[in-house]
mmCIF file of C-alpha atoms in Angstrom:
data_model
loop_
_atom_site.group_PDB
_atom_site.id
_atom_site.type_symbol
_atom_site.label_atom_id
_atom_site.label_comp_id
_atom_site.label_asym_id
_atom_site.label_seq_id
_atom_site.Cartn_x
_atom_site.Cartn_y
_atom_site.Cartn_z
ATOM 1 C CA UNK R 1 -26.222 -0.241 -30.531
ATOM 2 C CA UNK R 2 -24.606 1.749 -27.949
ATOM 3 C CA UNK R 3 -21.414 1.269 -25.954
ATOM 4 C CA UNK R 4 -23.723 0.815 -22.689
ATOM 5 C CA UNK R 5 -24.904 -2.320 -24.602
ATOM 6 C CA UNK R 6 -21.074 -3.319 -24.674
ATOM 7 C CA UNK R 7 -20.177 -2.838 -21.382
ATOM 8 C CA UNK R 8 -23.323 -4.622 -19.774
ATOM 9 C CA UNK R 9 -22.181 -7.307 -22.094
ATOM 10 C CA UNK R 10 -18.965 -7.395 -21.045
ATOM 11 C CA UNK R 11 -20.130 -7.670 -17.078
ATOM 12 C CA UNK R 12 -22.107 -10.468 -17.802
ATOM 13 C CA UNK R 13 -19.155 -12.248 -19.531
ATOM 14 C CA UNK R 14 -17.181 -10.786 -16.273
ATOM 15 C CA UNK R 15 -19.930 -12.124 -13.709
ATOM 16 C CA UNK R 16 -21.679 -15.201 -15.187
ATOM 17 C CA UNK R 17 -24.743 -14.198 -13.608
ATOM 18 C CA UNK R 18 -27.547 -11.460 -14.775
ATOM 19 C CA UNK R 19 -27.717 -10.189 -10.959
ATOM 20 C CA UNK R 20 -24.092 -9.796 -10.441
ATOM 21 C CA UNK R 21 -23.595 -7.899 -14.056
ATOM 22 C CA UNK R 22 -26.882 -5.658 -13.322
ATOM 23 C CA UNK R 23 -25.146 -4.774 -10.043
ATOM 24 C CA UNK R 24 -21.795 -4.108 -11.566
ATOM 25 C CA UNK R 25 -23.259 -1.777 -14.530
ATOM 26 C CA UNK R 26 -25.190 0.100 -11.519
ATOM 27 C CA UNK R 27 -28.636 -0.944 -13.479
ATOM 28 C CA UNK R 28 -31.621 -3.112 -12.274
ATOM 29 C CA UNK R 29 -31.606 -6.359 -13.736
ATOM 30 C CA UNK R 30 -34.406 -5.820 -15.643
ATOM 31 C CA UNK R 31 -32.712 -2.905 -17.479
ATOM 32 C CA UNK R 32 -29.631 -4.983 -17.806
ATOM 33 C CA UNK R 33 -31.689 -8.250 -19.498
ATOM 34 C CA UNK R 34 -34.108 -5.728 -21.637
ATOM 35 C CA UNK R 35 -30.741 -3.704 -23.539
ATOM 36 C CA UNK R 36 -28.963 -7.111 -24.115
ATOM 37 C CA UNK R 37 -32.085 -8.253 -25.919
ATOM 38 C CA UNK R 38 -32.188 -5.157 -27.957
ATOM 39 C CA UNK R 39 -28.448 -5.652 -29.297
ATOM 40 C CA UNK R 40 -29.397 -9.376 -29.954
ATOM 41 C CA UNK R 41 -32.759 -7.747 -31.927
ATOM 42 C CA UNK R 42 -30.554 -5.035 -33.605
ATOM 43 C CA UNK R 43 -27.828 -7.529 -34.784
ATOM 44 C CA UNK R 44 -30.269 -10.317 -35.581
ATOM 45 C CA UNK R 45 -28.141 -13.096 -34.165
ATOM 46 C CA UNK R 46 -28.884 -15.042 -30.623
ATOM 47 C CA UNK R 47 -25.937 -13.455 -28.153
ATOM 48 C CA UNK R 48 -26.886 -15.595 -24.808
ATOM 49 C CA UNK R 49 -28.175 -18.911 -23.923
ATOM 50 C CA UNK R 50 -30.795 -18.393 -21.540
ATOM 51 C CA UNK R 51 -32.169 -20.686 -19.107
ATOM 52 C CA UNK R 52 -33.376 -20.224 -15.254
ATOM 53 C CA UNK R 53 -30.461 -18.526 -15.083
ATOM 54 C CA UNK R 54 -27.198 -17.574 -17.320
ATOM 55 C CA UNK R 55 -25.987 -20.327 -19.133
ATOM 56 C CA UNK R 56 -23.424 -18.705 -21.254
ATOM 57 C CA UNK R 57 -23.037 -17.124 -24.671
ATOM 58 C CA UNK R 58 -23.863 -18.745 -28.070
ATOM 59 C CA UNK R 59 -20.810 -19.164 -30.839
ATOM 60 C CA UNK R 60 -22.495 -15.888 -32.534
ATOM 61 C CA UNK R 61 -22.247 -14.340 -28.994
ATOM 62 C CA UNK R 62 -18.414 -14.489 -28.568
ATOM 63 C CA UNK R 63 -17.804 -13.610 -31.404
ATOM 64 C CA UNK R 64 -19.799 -10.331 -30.232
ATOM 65 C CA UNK R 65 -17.828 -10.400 -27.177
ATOM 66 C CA UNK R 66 -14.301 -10.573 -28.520
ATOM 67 C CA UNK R 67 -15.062 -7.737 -30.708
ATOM 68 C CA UNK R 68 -17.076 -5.426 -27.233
ATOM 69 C CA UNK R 69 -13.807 -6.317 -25.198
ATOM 70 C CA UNK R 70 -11.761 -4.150 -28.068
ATOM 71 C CA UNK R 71 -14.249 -1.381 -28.205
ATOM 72 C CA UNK R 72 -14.612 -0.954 -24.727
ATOM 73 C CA UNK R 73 -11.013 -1.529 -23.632
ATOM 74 C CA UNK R 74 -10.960 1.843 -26.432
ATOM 75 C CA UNK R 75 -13.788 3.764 -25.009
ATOM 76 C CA UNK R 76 -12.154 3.439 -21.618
ATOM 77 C CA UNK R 77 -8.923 4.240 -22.684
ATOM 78 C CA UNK R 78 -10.248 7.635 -24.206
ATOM 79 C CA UNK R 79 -12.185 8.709 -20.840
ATOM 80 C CA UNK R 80 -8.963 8.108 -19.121
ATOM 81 C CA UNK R 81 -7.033 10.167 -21.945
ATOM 82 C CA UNK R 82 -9.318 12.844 -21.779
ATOM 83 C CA UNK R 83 -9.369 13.030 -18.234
ATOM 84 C CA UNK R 84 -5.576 12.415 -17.903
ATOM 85 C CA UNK R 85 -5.762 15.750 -20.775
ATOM 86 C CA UNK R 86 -7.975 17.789 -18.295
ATOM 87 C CA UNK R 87 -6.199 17.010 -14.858
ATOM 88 C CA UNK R 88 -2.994 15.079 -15.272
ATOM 89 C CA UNK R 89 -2.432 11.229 -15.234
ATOM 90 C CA UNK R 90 -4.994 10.218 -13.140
ATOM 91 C CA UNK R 91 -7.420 6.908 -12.715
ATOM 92 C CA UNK R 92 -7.576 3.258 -11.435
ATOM 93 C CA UNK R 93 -5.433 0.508 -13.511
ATOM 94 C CA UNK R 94 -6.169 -2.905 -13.343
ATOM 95 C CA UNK R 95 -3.587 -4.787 -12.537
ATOM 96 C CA UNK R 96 -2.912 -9.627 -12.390
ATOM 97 C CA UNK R 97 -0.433 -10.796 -10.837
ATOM 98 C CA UNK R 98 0.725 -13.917 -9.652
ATOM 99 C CA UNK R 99 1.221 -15.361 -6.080
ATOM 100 C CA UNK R 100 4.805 -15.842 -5.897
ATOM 101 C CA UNK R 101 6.671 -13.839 -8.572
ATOM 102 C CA UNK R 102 10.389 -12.457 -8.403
ATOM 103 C CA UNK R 103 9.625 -9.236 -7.766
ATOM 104 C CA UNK R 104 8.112 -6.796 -4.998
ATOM 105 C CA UNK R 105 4.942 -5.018 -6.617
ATOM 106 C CA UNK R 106 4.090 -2.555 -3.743
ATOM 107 C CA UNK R 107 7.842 -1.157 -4.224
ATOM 108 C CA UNK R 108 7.272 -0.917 -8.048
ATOM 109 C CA UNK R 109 3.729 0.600 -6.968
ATOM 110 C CA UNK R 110 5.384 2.268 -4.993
ATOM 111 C CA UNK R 111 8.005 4.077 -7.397
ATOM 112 C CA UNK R 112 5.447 4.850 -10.065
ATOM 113 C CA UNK R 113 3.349 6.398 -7.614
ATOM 114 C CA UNK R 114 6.304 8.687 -7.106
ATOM 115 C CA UNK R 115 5.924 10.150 -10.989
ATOM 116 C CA UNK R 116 1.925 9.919 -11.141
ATOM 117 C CA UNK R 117 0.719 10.418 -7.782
ATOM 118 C CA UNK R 118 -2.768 10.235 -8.787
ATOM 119 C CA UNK R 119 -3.415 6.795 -10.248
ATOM 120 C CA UNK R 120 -4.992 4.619 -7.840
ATOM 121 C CA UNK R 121 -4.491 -0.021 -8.052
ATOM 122 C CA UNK R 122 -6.934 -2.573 -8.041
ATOM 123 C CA UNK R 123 -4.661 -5.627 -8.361
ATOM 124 C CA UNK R 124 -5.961 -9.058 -8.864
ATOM 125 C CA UNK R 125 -4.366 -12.546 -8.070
ATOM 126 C CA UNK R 126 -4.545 -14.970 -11.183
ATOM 127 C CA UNK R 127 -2.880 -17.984 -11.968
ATOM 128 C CA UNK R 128 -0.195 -18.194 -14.999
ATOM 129 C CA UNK R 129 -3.079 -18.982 -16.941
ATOM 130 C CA UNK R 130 -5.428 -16.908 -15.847
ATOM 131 C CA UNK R 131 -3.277 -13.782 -16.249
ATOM 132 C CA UNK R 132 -2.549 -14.494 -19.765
ATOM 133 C CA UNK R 133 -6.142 -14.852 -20.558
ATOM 134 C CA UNK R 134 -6.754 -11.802 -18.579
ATOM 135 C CA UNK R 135 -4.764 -9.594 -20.813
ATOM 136 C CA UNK R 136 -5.994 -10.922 -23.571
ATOM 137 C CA UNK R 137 -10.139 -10.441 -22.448
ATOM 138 C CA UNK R 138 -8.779 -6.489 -21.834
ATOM 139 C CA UNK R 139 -9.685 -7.392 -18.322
ATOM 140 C CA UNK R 140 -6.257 -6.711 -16.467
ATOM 141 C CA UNK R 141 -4.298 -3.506 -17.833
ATOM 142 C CA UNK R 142 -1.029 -4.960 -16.939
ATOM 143 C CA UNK R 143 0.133 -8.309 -15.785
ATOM 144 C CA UNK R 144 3.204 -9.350 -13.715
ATOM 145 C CA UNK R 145 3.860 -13.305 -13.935
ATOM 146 C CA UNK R 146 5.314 -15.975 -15.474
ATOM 147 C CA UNK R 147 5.091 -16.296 -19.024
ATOM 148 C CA UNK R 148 6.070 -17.921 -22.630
ATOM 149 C CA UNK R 149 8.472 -15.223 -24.200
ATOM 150 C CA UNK R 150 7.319 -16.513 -27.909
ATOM 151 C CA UNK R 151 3.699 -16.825 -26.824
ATOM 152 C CA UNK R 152 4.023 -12.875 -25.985
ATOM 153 C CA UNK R 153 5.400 -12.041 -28.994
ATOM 154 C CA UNK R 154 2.856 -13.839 -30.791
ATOM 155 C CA UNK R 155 0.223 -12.045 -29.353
ATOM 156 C CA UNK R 156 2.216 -8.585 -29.669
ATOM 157 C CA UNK R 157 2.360 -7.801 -26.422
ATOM 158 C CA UNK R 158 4.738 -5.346 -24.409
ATOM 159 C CA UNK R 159 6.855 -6.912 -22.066
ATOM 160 C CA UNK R 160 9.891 -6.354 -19.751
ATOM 161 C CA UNK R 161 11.960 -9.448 -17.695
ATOM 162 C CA UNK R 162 12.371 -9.246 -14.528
ATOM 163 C CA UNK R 163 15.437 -10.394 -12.730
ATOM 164 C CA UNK R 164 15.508 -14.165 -12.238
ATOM 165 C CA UNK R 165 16.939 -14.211 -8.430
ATOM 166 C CA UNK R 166 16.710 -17.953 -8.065
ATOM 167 C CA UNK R 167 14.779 -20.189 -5.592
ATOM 168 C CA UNK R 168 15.137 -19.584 -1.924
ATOM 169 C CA UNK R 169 14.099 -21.916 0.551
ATOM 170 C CA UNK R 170 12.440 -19.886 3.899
ATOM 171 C CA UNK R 171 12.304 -20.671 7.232
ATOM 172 C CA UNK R 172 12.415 -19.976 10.517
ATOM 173 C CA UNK R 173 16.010 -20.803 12.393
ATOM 174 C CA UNK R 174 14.163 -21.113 15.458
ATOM 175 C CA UNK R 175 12.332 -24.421 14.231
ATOM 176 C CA UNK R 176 15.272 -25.108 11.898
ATOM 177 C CA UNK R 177 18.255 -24.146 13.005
ATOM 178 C CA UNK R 178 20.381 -26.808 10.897
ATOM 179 C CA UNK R 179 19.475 -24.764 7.730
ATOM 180 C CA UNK R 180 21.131 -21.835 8.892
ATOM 181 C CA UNK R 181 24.307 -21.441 5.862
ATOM 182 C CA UNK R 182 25.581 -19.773 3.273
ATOM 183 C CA UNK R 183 26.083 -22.451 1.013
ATOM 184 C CA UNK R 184 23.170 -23.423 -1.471
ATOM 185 C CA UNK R 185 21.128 -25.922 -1.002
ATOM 186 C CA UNK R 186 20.554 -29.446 -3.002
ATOM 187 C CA UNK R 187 17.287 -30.845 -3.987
ATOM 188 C CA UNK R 188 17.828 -33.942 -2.108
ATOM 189 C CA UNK R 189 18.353 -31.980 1.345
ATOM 190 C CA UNK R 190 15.030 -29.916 0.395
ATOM 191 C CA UNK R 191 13.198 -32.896 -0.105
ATOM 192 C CA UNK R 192 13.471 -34.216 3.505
ATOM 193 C CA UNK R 193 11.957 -31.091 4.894
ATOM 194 C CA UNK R 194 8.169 -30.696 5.612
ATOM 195 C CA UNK R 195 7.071 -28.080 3.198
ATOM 196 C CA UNK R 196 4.316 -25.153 3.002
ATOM 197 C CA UNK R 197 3.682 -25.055 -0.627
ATOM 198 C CA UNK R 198 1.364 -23.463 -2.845
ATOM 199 C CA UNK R 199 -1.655 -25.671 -4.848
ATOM 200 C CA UNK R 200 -0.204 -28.048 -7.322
ATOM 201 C CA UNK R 201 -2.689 -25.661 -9.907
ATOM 202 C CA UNK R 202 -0.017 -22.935 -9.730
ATOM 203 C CA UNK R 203 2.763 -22.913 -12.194
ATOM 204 C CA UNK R 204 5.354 -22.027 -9.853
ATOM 205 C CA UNK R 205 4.352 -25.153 -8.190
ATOM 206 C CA UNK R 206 4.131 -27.578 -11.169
ATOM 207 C CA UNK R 207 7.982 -26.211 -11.891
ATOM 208 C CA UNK R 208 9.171 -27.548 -8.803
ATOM 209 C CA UNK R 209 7.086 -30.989 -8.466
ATOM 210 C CA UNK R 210 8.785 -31.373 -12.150
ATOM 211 C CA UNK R 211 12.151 -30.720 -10.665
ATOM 212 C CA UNK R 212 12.034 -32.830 -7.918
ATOM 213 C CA UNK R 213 10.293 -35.418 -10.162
ATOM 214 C CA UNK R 214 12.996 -35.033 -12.336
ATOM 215 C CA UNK R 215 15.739 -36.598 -10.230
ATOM 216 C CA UNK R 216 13.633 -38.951 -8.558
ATOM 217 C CA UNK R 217 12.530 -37.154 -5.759
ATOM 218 C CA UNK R 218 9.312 -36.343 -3.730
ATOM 219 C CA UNK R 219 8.140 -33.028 -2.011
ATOM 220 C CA UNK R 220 6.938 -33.502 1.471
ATOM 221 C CA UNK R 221 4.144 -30.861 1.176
ATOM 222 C CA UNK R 222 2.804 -30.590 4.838
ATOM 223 C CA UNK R 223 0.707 -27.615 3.944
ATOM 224 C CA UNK R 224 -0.701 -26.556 0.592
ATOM 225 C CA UNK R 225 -3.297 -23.757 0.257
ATOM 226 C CA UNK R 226 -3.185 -20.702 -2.396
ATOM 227 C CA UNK R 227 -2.941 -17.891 0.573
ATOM 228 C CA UNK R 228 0.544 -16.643 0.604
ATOM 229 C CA UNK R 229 -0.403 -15.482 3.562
ATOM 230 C CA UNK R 230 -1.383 -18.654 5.506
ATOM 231 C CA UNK R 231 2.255 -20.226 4.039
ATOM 232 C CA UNK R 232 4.210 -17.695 5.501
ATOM 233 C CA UNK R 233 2.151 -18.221 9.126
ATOM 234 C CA UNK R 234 2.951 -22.089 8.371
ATOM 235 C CA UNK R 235 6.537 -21.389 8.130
ATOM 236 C CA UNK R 236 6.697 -18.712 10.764
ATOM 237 C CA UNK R 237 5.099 -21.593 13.575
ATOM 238 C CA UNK R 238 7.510 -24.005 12.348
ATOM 239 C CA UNK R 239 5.254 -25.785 10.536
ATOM 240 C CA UNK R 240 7.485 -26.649 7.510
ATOM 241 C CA UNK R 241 9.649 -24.276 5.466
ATOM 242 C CA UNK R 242 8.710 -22.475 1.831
ATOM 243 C CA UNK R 243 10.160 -22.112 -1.472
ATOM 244 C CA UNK R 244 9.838 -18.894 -2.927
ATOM 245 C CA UNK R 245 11.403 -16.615 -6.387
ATOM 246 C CA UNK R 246 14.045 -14.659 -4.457
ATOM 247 C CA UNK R 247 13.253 -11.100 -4.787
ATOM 248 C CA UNK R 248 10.372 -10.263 -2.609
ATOM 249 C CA UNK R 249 10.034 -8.813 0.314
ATOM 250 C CA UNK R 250 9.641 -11.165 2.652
ATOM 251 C CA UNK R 251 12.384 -10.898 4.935
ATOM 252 C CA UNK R 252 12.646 -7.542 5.240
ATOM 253 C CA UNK R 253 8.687 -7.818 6.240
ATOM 254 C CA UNK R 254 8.960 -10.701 8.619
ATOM 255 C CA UNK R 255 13.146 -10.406 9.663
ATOM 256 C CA UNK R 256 12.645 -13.646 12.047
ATOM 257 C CA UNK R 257 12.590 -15.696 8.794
ATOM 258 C CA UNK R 258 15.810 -16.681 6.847
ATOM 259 C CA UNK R 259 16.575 -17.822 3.733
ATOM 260 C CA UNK R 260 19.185 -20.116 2.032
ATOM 261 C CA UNK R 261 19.472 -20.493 -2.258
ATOM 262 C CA UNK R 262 18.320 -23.475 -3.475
ATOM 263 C CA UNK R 263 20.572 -25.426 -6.496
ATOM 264 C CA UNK R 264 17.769 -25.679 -8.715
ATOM 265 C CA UNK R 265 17.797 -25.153 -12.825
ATOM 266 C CA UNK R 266 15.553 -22.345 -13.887
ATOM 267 C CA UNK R 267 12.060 -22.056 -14.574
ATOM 268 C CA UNK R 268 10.895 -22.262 -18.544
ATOM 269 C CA UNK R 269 8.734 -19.536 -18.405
ATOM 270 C CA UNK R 270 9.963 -16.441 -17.490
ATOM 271 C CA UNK R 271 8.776 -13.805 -15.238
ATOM 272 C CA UNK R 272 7.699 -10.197 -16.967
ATOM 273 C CA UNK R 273 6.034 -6.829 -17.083
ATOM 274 C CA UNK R 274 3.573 -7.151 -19.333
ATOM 275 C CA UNK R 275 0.626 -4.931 -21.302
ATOM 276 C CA UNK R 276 -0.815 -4.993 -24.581
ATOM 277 C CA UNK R 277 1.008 -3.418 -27.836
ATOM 278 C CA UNK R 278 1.296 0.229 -28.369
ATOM 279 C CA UNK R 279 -2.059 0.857 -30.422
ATOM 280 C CA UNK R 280 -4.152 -1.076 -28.010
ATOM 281 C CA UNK R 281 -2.490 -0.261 -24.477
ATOM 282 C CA UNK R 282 -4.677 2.331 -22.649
ATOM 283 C CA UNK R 283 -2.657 5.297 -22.556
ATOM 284 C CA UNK R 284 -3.121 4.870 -18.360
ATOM 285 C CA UNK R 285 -1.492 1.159 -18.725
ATOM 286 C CA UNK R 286 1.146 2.983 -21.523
ATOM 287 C CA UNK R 287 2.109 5.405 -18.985
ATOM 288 C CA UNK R 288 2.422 3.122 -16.238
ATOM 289 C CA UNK R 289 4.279 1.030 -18.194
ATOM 290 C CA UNK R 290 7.080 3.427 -18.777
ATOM 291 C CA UNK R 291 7.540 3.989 -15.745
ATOM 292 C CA UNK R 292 7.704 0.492 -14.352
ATOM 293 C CA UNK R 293 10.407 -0.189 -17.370
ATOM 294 C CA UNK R 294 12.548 2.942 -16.085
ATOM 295 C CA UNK R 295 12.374 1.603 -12.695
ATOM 296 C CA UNK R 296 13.308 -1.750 -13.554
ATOM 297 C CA UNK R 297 16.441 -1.030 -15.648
ATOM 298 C CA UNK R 298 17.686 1.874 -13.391
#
């Protein structure tokens, strides 16, 4: 066994498909099949169900996995410490977030950036869900979202809040010029506006259909899609208005849009900065970490 046999392992898991693994361990697929078959002959147990194609891993074979996702979440982070020994901080970090989350991640990119100049972002967008299960597969390096504070503390991870800035309703005065006020808005006035929403999947989305559900009332989604981008062309055209976790940067991006509170009781999960615990964060994702924390409570 050799950690090549991991990480090919790990792809597939990643990929669902022996092509798409081969091409993201930079083997032929032939290579790829022919060492997976030689860690299923070394550890005597049947790792993959195989078919015409991949049909997913026996119950010996994630077992296997969950125990490759440690080692080579380990044998990356000790290239990246060695490296990071050699030339200073340095490397890509992997990094889920949500759509809509109450917080500006290119600014916090931003700022860290500022300390380590040389790490370099691949960031991912994952549901609630999906980010959680991210972490957990060693998949992400950090995740910003909504979570379950005693779910995180069950799993011992590292976490930070982030401010809760409330629900904002967007739009464009233009299109909706009665909007334009100081005063918050209630759920019944926000109900008789057409809407550009994101997919009932998303939690952010299942909060408010369960607050408006709550007191009777009915979003008029005009628009649903999981592009944050198409919702904010939706709103821009007039097309309905958005709710949105204050604390983006929305308006400062697109300063022809406004936005007005909305009276609305908080969300039960609660947004965070999150990475694995101290022994099992990569000393890249430890790093980054610190910084982010710094940043948030300066």
């Amino acid at each position: 066994m050799d950690i090549k046999q991991l990480i090919y392992l790990c792809n597939l898991e990643r990929e669902r498909h022996f092509g798409r693994a081969a091409e993201a361990s930079f083997v032929s697929q032939p290579t790829l099949s022919m060492r997976l078959k030689n860690l299923e002959k070394e550890l005597g147990v049947s790792l993959i169900n195989r078919g015409n194609n991949f049909e997913g891993f026996t119950a010996e074979g994630e077992r296997v996995l969950a125990w490759a996702r440690e080692i080579v979440s380990v044998y990356q982070g000790l290239k990246l410490e060695v490296e990071s020994l050699k030339h200073g901080l340095n490397g890509t970090l992997r990094i889920g977030t949500v759509p809509q989350c109450s917080i500006s991640l290119a600014q916090m990119l931003k700022a860290v950036s500022e300390r380590y100049p040389q790490l370099d972002y691949r960031v991912a967008v994952l549901s609630a869900d999906q980010l959680l299960e991210a972490l957990t597969a060693h998949t992400v390096d950090i995740g910003i979202g909504f979570f379950e504070l005693p779910t995180l503390k069950e799993l011992h991870f590292q976490s930070q809040s982030l401010a809760d800035s409330g629900i904002d309703l967007v739009f464009h005065p233009q299109h909706f010029p009665e909007l334009v006020g100081e005063s918050p808005l209630t759920l019944a006035a926000v109900a008789e506006l057409p809407l550009c929403l994101a997919e009932p999947t998303r939690y952010f989305r299942r909060y408010l259909d369960q607050q408006f559900r709550e007191v009777g009332l009915t979003l008029h989604t005009r628009m649903e899609t999981t592009s944050i981008f198409q919702l904010l062309q939706g709103i821009f055209v007039g097309l309905g208005c958005g709710l949105f976790p204050g604390g983006n940067l929305q308006m400062e991006m697109m300063p022809q849009l406004q936005r007005r509170s909305v009276a609305i009781a908080p969300m039960s999960r609660h947004a965070a900065l999150v990475i694995a615990e101290p022994a099992r964060a990569t000393p890249l994702a430890q790093h980054f970490f610190d910084a982010a924390q710094a940043w948030l409570l300066r």
